[in-house]
Amino acid sequence: VSPRHVLTAKHVVAACSPFEPWKVTVETHTGAKVEAVVEKLHEHVDAARLVVIGVGEPFRAWARVAPWGPEDGQWICFSAHDIHTYLFQCGFVTQVDSGGLFQLGFRVVRGNSGGPIFRNGQLVGLLVAGTMHPDRQWVGIALSVDAFRDLIPPVEYEVTL
């Protein structure tokens, strides 16, 4: 969400020790690895903000944040990974609740908590859970950007003429 910040699910970094700087290694879709620290945990929902340490601005391109979260029936995409491959899965939002959670209408790969959900290239949520659907496939549960907007850092846009 900025040249130096990463958003993820809070439960992904919850095992880090609160008595030291909460360091984690972030791996990008290109395989590059950067060190980050947990900068802020959301008080009420499963979301956290990390800030990269030790390098300038490692993310030359980042996702803009949508002005509002997803609605029932909207087409969204999820950036995921399995052991060897990065995937981009798309489908419909099948359900939205008033607490900021929404259900993805497509299968998700286990272990992808904290992964971004996009609508038209803009961040609309984070994957926070999976549940077994009656057809025996894992269905994703995501947290709307509206529920954790206070974690999004202000980004200064530099205009060059």
Coordinates of N, CA, C and O in Angstrom, one line a residue:
V1 N 0.8 -1.2 0.0 CA 0.0 0.0 0.0 C 0.8 1.3 0.0 O 0.3 2.3 0.0
S2 N 2.2 1.1 0.1 CA 3.1 2.2 -0.1 C 4.4 1.7 -0.5 O 4.6 0.5 -0.4
P3 N 5.4 2.5 -0.8 CA 6.7 2.0 -1.1 C 7.4 1.3 0.0 O 8.4 0.6 -0.3
R4 N 7.0 1.4 1.3 CA 7.6 0.7 2.4 C 6.7 0.0 3.3 O 7.2 -0.6 4.3
H5 N 5.4 -0.1 3.0 CA 4.5 -0.7 3.9 C 3.8 -1.9 3.3 O 3.5 -2.0 2.1
V6 N 3.5 -2.9 4.2 CA 2.7 -4.1 3.8 C 1.6 -4.3 4.8 O 1.8 -4.1 6.0
L7 N 0.4 -4.6 4.3 CA -0.7 -5.0 5.1 C -0.9 -6.5 5.1 O -0.7 -7.1 4.0
T8 N -1.2 -7.1 6.2 CA -1.5 -8.5 6.3 C -2.5 -8.8 7.4 O -2.9 -7.9 8.1
A9 N -2.8 -10.1 7.6 CA -3.7 -10.5 8.6 C -2.9 -10.5 10.0 O -1.8 -10.9 10.0
K10 N -3.5 -10.0 11.0 CA -2.9 -9.9 12.3 C -2.5 -11.3 12.8 O -1.4 -11.4 13.4
H11 N -3.3 -12.3 12.6 CA -2.9 -13.6 13.1 C -1.7 -14.2 12.4 O -1.0 -15.1 12.9
V12 N -1.3 -13.7 11.2 CA -0.1 -14.1 10.6 C 1.2 -13.7 11.4 O 2.2 -14.4 11.4
V13 N 1.2 -12.5 12.0 CA 2.3 -12.0 12.7 C 2.1 -12.1 14.2 O 3.0 -11.8 15.0
A14 N 1.0 -12.7 14.7 CA 0.7 -12.7 16.2 C 1.8 -13.6 16.9 O 2.0 -13.3 18.1
A15 N 2.4 -14.5 16.3 CA 3.4 -15.4 17.0 C 4.7 -14.7 17.2 O 5.5 -15.2 18.0
C16 N 4.9 -13.5 16.6 CA 6.1 -12.8 16.9 C 6.2 -12.3 18.3 O 5.1 -11.9 18.9
S17 N 7.3 -12.2 18.9 CA 7.5 -11.8 20.3 C 7.2 -10.3 20.4 O 7.8 -9.4 19.8
P18 N 6.3 -9.9 21.4 CA 6.0 -8.5 21.6 C 7.1 -7.8 22.4 O 7.1 -6.6 22.7
F19 N 8.1 -8.6 22.9 CA 9.2 -8.0 23.7 C 10.4 -7.5 22.9 O 11.3 -7.0 23.5
E20 N 10.4 -7.8 21.6 CA 11.5 -7.3 20.8 C 10.8 -6.6 19.6 O 9.6 -6.7 19.4
P21 N 11.5 -6.0 18.7 CA 10.9 -5.6 17.5 C 10.4 -6.8 16.8 O 11.1 -7.8 16.6
W22 N 9.1 -6.8 16.4 CA 8.5 -7.9 15.8 C 9.0 -8.0 14.3 O 8.4 -7.4 13.4
K23 N 10.0 -8.7 14.1 CA 10.6 -8.8 12.7 C 10.0 -10.0 12.0 O 9.8 -11.1 12.5
V24 N 9.8 -9.8 10.7 CA 9.3 -10.8 9.8 C 10.0 -10.6 8.5 O 10.5 -9.6 8.2
T25 N 10.1 -11.7 7.7 CA 10.6 -11.7 6.4 C 9.4 -11.7 5.4 O 8.6 -12.5 5.5
V26 N 9.4 -10.7 4.5 CA 8.4 -10.5 3.5 C 9.0 -11.0 2.2 O 10.0 -10.6 1.8
E27 N 8.3 -11.9 1.5 CA 8.7 -12.4 0.2 C 7.8 -11.9 -0.9 O 6.5 -12.0 -0.8
T28 N 8.3 -11.2 -1.9 CA 7.5 -10.6 -2.9 C 7.2 -11.7 -4.0 O 7.8 -12.8 -4.0
H29 N 6.3 -11.3 -5.0 CA 6.0 -12.3 -6.0 C 7.2 -12.6 -6.9 O 7.2 -13.6 -7.6
T30 N 8.2 -11.7 -6.9 CA 9.4 -12.0 -7.7 C 10.4 -12.9 -6.9 O 11.5 -13.2 -7.5
G31 N 10.1 -13.2 -5.7 CA 11.0 -14.0 -4.8 C 12.0 -13.2 -4.0 O 12.7 -13.7 -3.2
A32 N 12.0 -11.9 -4.2 CA 12.8 -11.0 -3.4 C 12.3 -11.0 -1.9 O 11.1 -11.1 -1.6
K33 N 13.3 -11.0 -1.0 CA 13.0 -11.1 0.4 C 13.5 -9.8 1.1 O 14.6 -9.4 0.9
V34 N 12.6 -9.2 1.9 CA 13.0 -8.0 2.7 C 12.6 -8.2 4.1 O 11.6 -8.9 4.4
E35 N 13.3 -7.6 5.0 CA 12.9 -7.6 6.5 C 12.0 -6.5 6.8 O 12.1 -5.4 6.2
A36 N 11.0 -6.8 7.6 CA 10.0 -5.8 8.0 C 9.8 -6.0 9.5 O 10.0 -7.0 10.1
V37 N 9.2 -4.9 10.2 CA 8.8 -5.0 11.5 C 7.3 -4.7 11.6 O 6.8 -4.0 10.8
V38 N 6.7 -5.3 12.6 CA 5.2 -5.0 12.8 C 5.1 -3.6 13.4 O 5.7 -3.4 14.4
E39 N 4.5 -2.8 12.6 CA 4.4 -1.4 13.0 C 3.1 -1.1 13.8 O 3.2 -0.3 14.8
K40 N 2.0 -1.8 13.4 CA 0.8 -1.5 14.1 C -0.2 -2.7 13.9 O -0.3 -3.2 12.8
L41 N -0.8 -3.1 15.0 CA -1.8 -4.1 15.0 C -3.2 -3.4 15.2 O -3.3 -2.6 16.1
H42 N -4.1 -3.8 14.4 CA -5.5 -3.3 14.6 C -6.1 -3.8 15.9 O -5.9 -4.9 16.2
E43 N -6.7 -2.9 16.6 CA -7.3 -3.3 17.9 C -8.5 -4.3 17.8 O -8.7 -5.1 18.7
H44 N -9.3 -4.1 16.8 CA -10.6 -4.8 16.7 C -10.7 -5.9 15.6 O -11.6 -6.7 15.7
V45 N -9.9 -5.8 14.6 CA -10.0 -6.8 13.5 C -8.7 -7.4 13.2 O -7.6 -7.0 13.6
D46 N -8.7 -8.5 12.4 CA -7.6 -9.3 12.0 C -6.7 -8.6 10.9 O -6.7 -9.1 9.8
A47 N -6.1 -7.5 11.3 CA -5.2 -6.8 10.3 C -4.0 -6.2 11.0 O -4.1 -5.8 12.2
A48 N -2.9 -6.1 10.3 CA -1.7 -5.5 10.8 C -0.9 -4.8 9.7 O -1.1 -5.1 8.5
R49 N -0.1 -3.8 10.1 CA 0.7 -3.1 9.1 C 2.2 -3.3 9.5 O 2.6 -3.2 10.6
L50 N 3.0 -3.6 8.4 CA 4.4 -3.9 8.6 C 5.1 -2.7 7.9 O 4.6 -2.2 6.9
V51 N 6.3 -2.4 8.3 CA 7.1 -1.4 7.6 C 8.5 -2.1 7.3 O 9.1 -2.8 8.2
V52 N 9.0 -1.9 6.1 CA 10.2 -2.5 5.7 C 11.4 -1.7 6.4 O 11.4 -0.5 6.4
I53 N 12.4 -2.5 6.8 CA 13.6 -1.8 7.5 C 14.8 -2.1 6.6 O 14.9 -3.1 5.9
G54 N 15.8 -1.3 6.8 CA 17.1 -1.6 6.2 C 17.3 -1.2 4.7 O 18.4 -1.3 4.3
V55 N 16.3 -0.9 4.0 CA 16.4 -0.5 2.6 C 15.5 0.7 2.4 O 14.6 1.0 3.2
G56 N 15.7 1.4 1.3 CA 14.9 2.6 1.0 C 13.5 2.3 0.8 O 12.7 2.1 1.8
E57 N 13.1 2.2 -0.4 CA 11.7 1.9 -0.8 C 11.7 0.7 -1.7 O 11.8 0.9 -2.9
P58 N 11.5 -0.5 -1.2 CA 11.7 -1.7 -2.1 C 10.5 -1.9 -3.0 O 10.7 -2.6 -4.0
F59 N 9.4 -1.3 -2.8 CA 8.2 -1.5 -3.6 C 8.0 -0.3 -4.6 O 7.5 0.7 -4.2
R60 N 8.5 -0.5 -5.8 CA 8.3 0.6 -6.8 C 6.9 0.8 -7.2 O 6.4 1.8 -7.6
A61 N 6.2 -0.3 -7.2 CA 4.8 -0.3 -7.6 C 4.0 -0.9 -6.4 O 4.5 -1.9 -5.8
W62 N 2.9 -0.4 -6.1 CA 2.1 -0.9 -5.0 C 0.6 -0.7 -5.3 O 0.3 0.1 -6.2
A63 N -0.2 -1.4 -4.6 CA -1.7 -1.3 -4.9 C -2.3 -0.1 -4.3 O -2.0 0.2 -3.1
R64 N -3.0 0.6 -5.0 CA -3.8 1.7 -4.5 C -5.0 1.1 -3.7 O -5.4 0.0 -3.9
V65 N -5.4 1.8 -2.7 CA -6.5 1.3 -1.9 C -7.9 1.9 -2.4 O -8.0 3.1 -2.7
A66 N -8.8 1.0 -2.6 CA -10.1 1.4 -3.1 C -10.8 2.3 -2.1 O -10.6 2.2 -0.9
P67 N -11.7 3.2 -2.7 CA -12.4 4.1 -1.8 C -13.4 3.5 -0.9 O -13.9 4.0 0.1
W68 N -13.9 2.3 -1.3 CA -14.8 1.5 -0.5 C -14.6 0.0 -0.7 O -14.0 -0.4 -1.7
G69 N -15.1 -0.8 0.2 CA -14.9 -2.2 0.2 C -15.9 -2.8 -0.8 O -16.7 -2.2 -1.5
P70 N -15.8 -4.2 -1.0 CA -16.6 -4.9 -2.0 C -18.1 -5.0 -1.6 O -18.4 -4.9 -0.4
E71 N -18.9 -5.3 -2.6 CA -20.3 -5.5 -2.4 C -20.7 -6.8 -3.0 O -19.9 -7.4 -3.9
D72 N -21.8 -7.4 -2.6 CA -22.3 -8.6 -3.1 C -22.3 -8.6 -4.6 O -22.7 -7.7 -5.2
G73 N -21.8 -9.7 -5.2 CA -21.8 -9.9 -6.6 C -20.7 -9.2 -7.4 O -20.6 -9.4 -8.6
Q74 N -19.9 -8.5 -6.8 CA -18.8 -7.8 -7.5 C -17.7 -8.8 -7.9 O -17.4 -9.8 -7.1
W75 N -17.0 -8.6 -9.0 CA -15.9 -9.4 -9.5 C -14.6 -8.9 -8.8 O -14.3 -7.8 -8.8
I76 N -13.9 -9.9 -8.1 CA -12.7 -9.5 -7.4 C -11.7 -10.6 -7.7 O -12.0 -11.6 -8.2
C77 N -10.4 -10.3 -7.4 CA -9.3 -11.2 -7.6 C -8.4 -11.3 -6.4 O -8.3 -10.3 -5.6
F78 N -7.8 -12.4 -6.2 CA -7.0 -12.7 -5.1 C -5.6 -13.1 -5.5 O -5.4 -14.0 -6.4
S79 N -4.6 -12.5 -5.0 CA -3.2 -12.9 -5.2 C -2.8 -13.9 -4.2 O -2.7 -13.6 -3.0
A80 N -2.4 -15.1 -4.7 CA -2.1 -16.2 -3.7 C -0.9 -16.9 -4.2 O -0.3 -16.6 -5.2
H81 N -0.4 -17.8 -3.4 CA 0.7 -18.7 -3.7 C 0.6 -20.1 -3.1 O -0.1 -20.2 -2.1
D82 N 1.1 -21.0 -3.8 CA 1.3 -22.4 -3.2 C 2.8 -22.6 -3.1 O 3.6 -21.7 -3.2
I83 N 3.2 -23.8 -3.0 CA 4.6 -24.1 -2.7 C 5.5 -23.6 -3.8 O 6.6 -23.0 -3.5
H84 N 5.1 -23.7 -5.1 CA 6.0 -23.3 -6.2 C 5.5 -22.2 -7.1 O 6.3 -21.7 -7.9
T85 N 4.3 -21.8 -7.0 CA 3.7 -20.9 -8.0 C 2.9 -19.8 -7.3 O 2.2 -20.0 -6.3
Y86 N 3.0 -18.6 -7.9 CA 2.1 -17.5 -7.5 C 0.8 -17.6 -8.4 O 1.0 -17.8 -9.6
L87 N -0.3 -17.4 -7.8 CA -1.6 -17.6 -8.6 C -2.4 -16.3 -8.5 O -2.2 -15.5 -7.6
F88 N -3.2 -16.1 -9.5 CA -4.1 -14.9 -9.5 C -5.5 -15.5 -9.8 O -5.7 -16.0 -10.9
Q89 N -6.3 -15.6 -8.7 CA -7.6 -16.2 -8.9 C -8.7 -15.1 -8.8 O -8.6 -14.2 -8.1
C90 N -9.7 -15.3 -9.6 CA -10.8 -14.3 -9.7 C -12.2 -15.0 -9.5 O -12.3 -16.1 -9.9
G91 N -13.1 -14.2 -9.0 CA -14.5 -14.7 -8.9 C -15.3 -13.6 -8.3 O -15.0 -12.5 -8.2
F92 N -16.5 -14.0 -7.8 CA -17.5 -13.1 -7.3 C -17.5 -13.1 -5.8 O -17.2 -14.1 -5.1
V93 N -17.9 -11.9 -5.2 CA -18.2 -11.8 -3.8 C -19.5 -12.4 -3.6 O -20.5 -12.1 -4.3
T94 N -19.6 -13.4 -2.7 CA -20.9 -14.1 -2.6 C -21.7 -13.7 -1.3 O -22.9 -13.9 -1.3
Q95 N -21.1 -13.0 -0.4 CA -21.8 -12.6 0.8 C -20.9 -11.5 1.5 O -19.7 -11.6 1.6
V96 N -21.6 -10.5 2.0 CA -20.9 -9.4 2.7 C -21.7 -9.2 4.0 O -22.9 -9.2 4.0
D97 N -21.0 -9.2 5.2 CA -21.7 -8.9 6.4 C -21.4 -7.5 6.9 O -20.5 -6.8 6.4
S98 N -22.2 -7.1 8.0 CA -22.0 -5.7 8.5 C -20.8 -5.5 9.3 O -20.4 -4.4 9.6
G99 N -20.1 -6.6 9.7 CA -18.9 -6.5 10.5 C -17.6 -6.4 9.7 O -16.5 -6.4 10.2
G100 N -17.7 -6.2 8.4 CA -16.6 -6.0 7.5 C -16.0 -7.3 6.9 O -15.0 -7.2 6.2
L101 N -16.6 -8.4 7.1 CA -16.2 -9.6 6.4 C -17.0 -9.9 5.2 O -18.1 -9.5 5.1
F102 N -16.3 -10.6 4.2 CA -17.0 -11.0 3.0 C -16.5 -12.3 2.5 O -15.4 -12.7 2.8
Q103 N -17.3 -13.1 1.8 CA -17.0 -14.4 1.4 C -16.7 -14.4 -0.1 O -17.3 -13.7 -0.9
L104 N -15.6 -15.1 -0.5 CA -15.1 -15.2 -1.8 C -15.9 -16.4 -2.5 O -16.0 -17.4 -1.9
G105 N -16.3 -16.2 -3.7 CA -17.1 -17.2 -4.4 C -16.2 -18.2 -5.2 O -16.6 -18.6 -6.3
F106 N -15.0 -18.4 -4.7 CA -14.1 -19.3 -5.4 C -13.1 -19.9 -4.4 O -13.0 -19.4 -3.3
R107 N -12.5 -21.0 -4.8 CA -11.6 -21.8 -3.9 C -10.3 -21.0 -3.6 O -9.8 -20.3 -4.5
V108 N -9.8 -21.1 -2.4 CA -8.6 -20.5 -2.0 C -7.6 -21.5 -1.6 O -8.0 -22.6 -1.1
V109 N -6.3 -21.2 -1.6 CA -5.3 -22.2 -1.2 C -5.0 -21.9 0.3 O -4.8 -20.8 0.7
R110 N -5.0 -23.0 1.0 CA -4.7 -22.9 2.5 C -3.4 -22.3 2.7 O -2.4 -22.5 1.9
G111 N -3.2 -21.5 3.7 CA -1.9 -20.9 4.1 C -1.7 -19.5 3.4 O -0.6 -19.0 3.5
N112 N -2.7 -18.9 2.9 CA -2.6 -17.6 2.2 C -3.2 -16.5 3.0 O -3.5 -15.4 2.4
S113 N -3.4 -16.7 4.3 CA -3.9 -15.6 5.1 C -3.1 -14.3 5.0 O -1.9 -14.4 4.9
G114 N -3.8 -13.2 4.9 CA -3.1 -11.9 4.8 C -2.9 -11.5 3.3 O -2.5 -10.4 3.1
G115 N -3.2 -12.4 2.4 CA -3.1 -12.1 1.0 C -4.1 -11.0 0.5 O -5.2 -10.9 1.1
P116 N -3.7 -10.2 -0.5 CA -4.6 -9.1 -0.9 C -5.7 -9.5 -1.8 O -5.6 -10.5 -2.6
I117 N -6.8 -8.8 -1.7 CA -8.0 -9.0 -2.5 C -8.2 -7.7 -3.3 O -8.2 -6.6 -2.7
F118 N -8.3 -7.8 -4.6 CA -8.3 -6.6 -5.5 C -9.7 -6.5 -6.3 O -10.3 -7.5 -6.6
R119 N -10.1 -5.3 -6.5 CA -11.2 -5.0 -7.5 C -10.7 -3.9 -8.4 O -10.2 -2.9 -8.0
N120 N -10.6 -4.2 -9.7 CA -10.1 -3.3 -10.7 C -8.7 -2.8 -10.3 O -8.4 -1.6 -10.5
G121 N -7.9 -3.6 -9.8 CA -6.5 -3.3 -9.5 C -6.3 -2.5 -8.2 O -5.2 -2.2 -7.8
Q122 N -7.4 -2.3 -7.4 CA -7.3 -1.6 -6.2 C -7.6 -2.6 -5.0 O -8.4 -3.5 -5.1
L123 N -6.8 -2.4 -3.9 CA -7.0 -3.2 -2.7 C -8.4 -3.0 -2.1 O -8.7 -1.9 -1.8
V124 N -9.2 -4.1 -1.9 CA -10.5 -4.0 -1.3 C -10.5 -4.8 0.0 O -11.5 -4.8 0.7
G125 N -9.5 -5.7 0.3 CA -9.6 -6.5 1.4 C -8.4 -7.4 1.6 O -7.5 -7.4 0.7
L126 N -8.3 -8.2 2.7 CA -7.3 -9.1 3.0 C -8.0 -10.5 3.3 O -9.0 -10.5 4.1
L127 N -7.4 -11.5 2.9 CA -7.9 -12.9 3.2 C -7.5 -13.1 4.7 O -6.4 -12.9 5.1
V128 N -8.5 -13.5 5.5 CA -8.2 -13.7 6.9 C -8.6 -15.1 7.4 O -8.2 -15.5 8.5
A129 N -9.3 -15.9 6.6 CA -9.7 -17.2 7.0 C -10.2 -18.0 5.8 O -10.4 -17.5 4.7
G130 N -10.3 -19.3 6.0 CA -10.9 -20.2 5.0 C -11.9 -21.1 5.8 O -11.7 -21.4 7.0
T131 N -12.9 -21.6 5.1 CA -13.8 -22.5 5.6 C -14.2 -23.6 4.6 O -14.1 -23.3 3.4
M132 N -14.5 -24.7 5.1 CA -14.8 -25.8 4.2 C -16.2 -25.7 3.7 O -17.2 -25.6 4.5
H133 N -16.4 -25.6 2.4 CA -17.7 -25.4 1.8 C -18.3 -26.8 1.6 O -17.6 -27.8 1.6
P134 N -19.7 -26.9 1.5 CA -20.3 -28.2 1.4 C -19.7 -29.1 0.3 O -19.8 -30.3 0.3
D135 N -19.2 -28.4 -0.8 CA -18.7 -29.2 -1.9 C -17.2 -29.6 -1.7 O -16.5 -30.0 -2.6
R136 N -16.7 -29.5 -0.4 CA -15.4 -29.9 0.1 C -14.3 -29.1 -0.5 O -13.2 -29.6 -0.6
Q137 N -14.5 -27.9 -0.8 CA -13.4 -27.0 -1.2 C -13.3 -25.8 -0.2 O -14.3 -25.4 0.5
W138 N -12.1 -25.3 0.0 CA -11.9 -24.2 0.9 C -12.4 -22.9 0.3 O -12.0 -22.6 -0.8
V139 N -13.2 -22.2 1.0 CA -13.8 -20.9 0.5 C -13.1 -19.8 1.4 O -13.0 -20.0 2.6
G140 N -12.7 -18.8 0.8 CA -12.1 -17.7 1.5 C -13.0 -16.7 2.2 O -14.1 -16.4 1.7
I141 N -12.6 -16.3 3.4 CA -13.3 -15.2 4.1 C -12.3 -14.1 4.2 O -11.1 -14.3 4.6
A142 N -12.7 -12.9 3.8 CA -11.8 -11.8 3.7 C -12.4 -10.6 4.6 O -13.6 -10.5 4.9
L143 N -11.5 -9.7 4.9 CA -11.8 -8.5 5.7 C -11.8 -7.3 4.8 O -10.8 -7.1 4.1
S144 N -12.9 -6.6 4.8 CA -13.0 -5.4 3.9 C -12.0 -4.3 4.3 O -11.8 -4.1 5.5
V145 N -11.5 -3.6 3.3 CA -10.6 -2.5 3.6 C -11.3 -1.4 4.5 O -10.7 -0.7 5.2
D146 N -12.6 -1.4 4.5 CA -13.4 -0.4 5.3 C -13.2 -0.7 6.8 O -13.2 0.2 7.6
A147 N -12.9 -2.0 7.1 CA -12.7 -2.4 8.5 C -11.3 -2.0 9.1 O -11.1 -2.0 10.3
F148 N -10.3 -1.8 8.2 CA -9.0 -1.5 8.7 C -8.4 -0.3 8.0 O -7.1 -0.1 8.0
R149 N -9.2 0.6 7.5 CA -8.7 1.8 6.8 C -7.7 2.6 7.7 O -6.8 3.3 7.2
D150 N -7.9 2.6 9.0 CA -7.0 3.4 9.9 C -5.5 2.8 9.9 O -4.6 3.5 10.3
L151 N -5.3 1.6 9.3 CA -3.9 1.1 9.2 C -3.2 1.6 8.0 O -2.0 1.4 7.9
I152 N -3.9 2.1 7.0 CA -3.4 2.5 5.8 C -2.6 3.8 5.9 O -3.1 4.8 6.3
P153 N -1.3 3.8 5.6 CA -0.4 4.9 5.8 C -0.7 6.0 4.8 O -1.1 5.7 3.6
P154 N -0.6 7.3 5.1 CA -0.7 8.3 4.1 C 0.5 8.2 3.1 O 1.6 7.9 3.5
V155 N 0.2 8.3 1.9 CA 1.2 8.2 0.8 C 1.4 9.5 0.2 O 0.4 10.1 -0.3
E156 N 2.6 10.0 0.2 CA 2.9 11.3 -0.5 C 3.1 11.0 -2.0 O 4.0 10.1 -2.3
Y157 N 2.4 11.6 -2.8 CA 2.6 11.5 -4.2 C 3.4 12.6 -4.8 O 3.1 13.8 -4.6
E158 N 4.5 12.2 -5.4 CA 5.4 13.2 -6.0 C 5.1 13.5 -7.4 O 5.0 12.5 -8.2
V159 N 4.9 14.7 -7.8 CA 4.5 15.0 -9.2 C 5.7 15.7 -9.8 O 6.2 16.7 -9.3
T160 N 6.2 15.1 -10.9 CA 7.3 15.7 -11.7 C 6.8 16.2 -13.0 O 6.1 15.5 -13.7
L161 N 7.0 17.5 -13.2 CA 6.6 18.1 -14.5 C 7.8 18.3 -15.4 O 8.9 18.4 -15.1

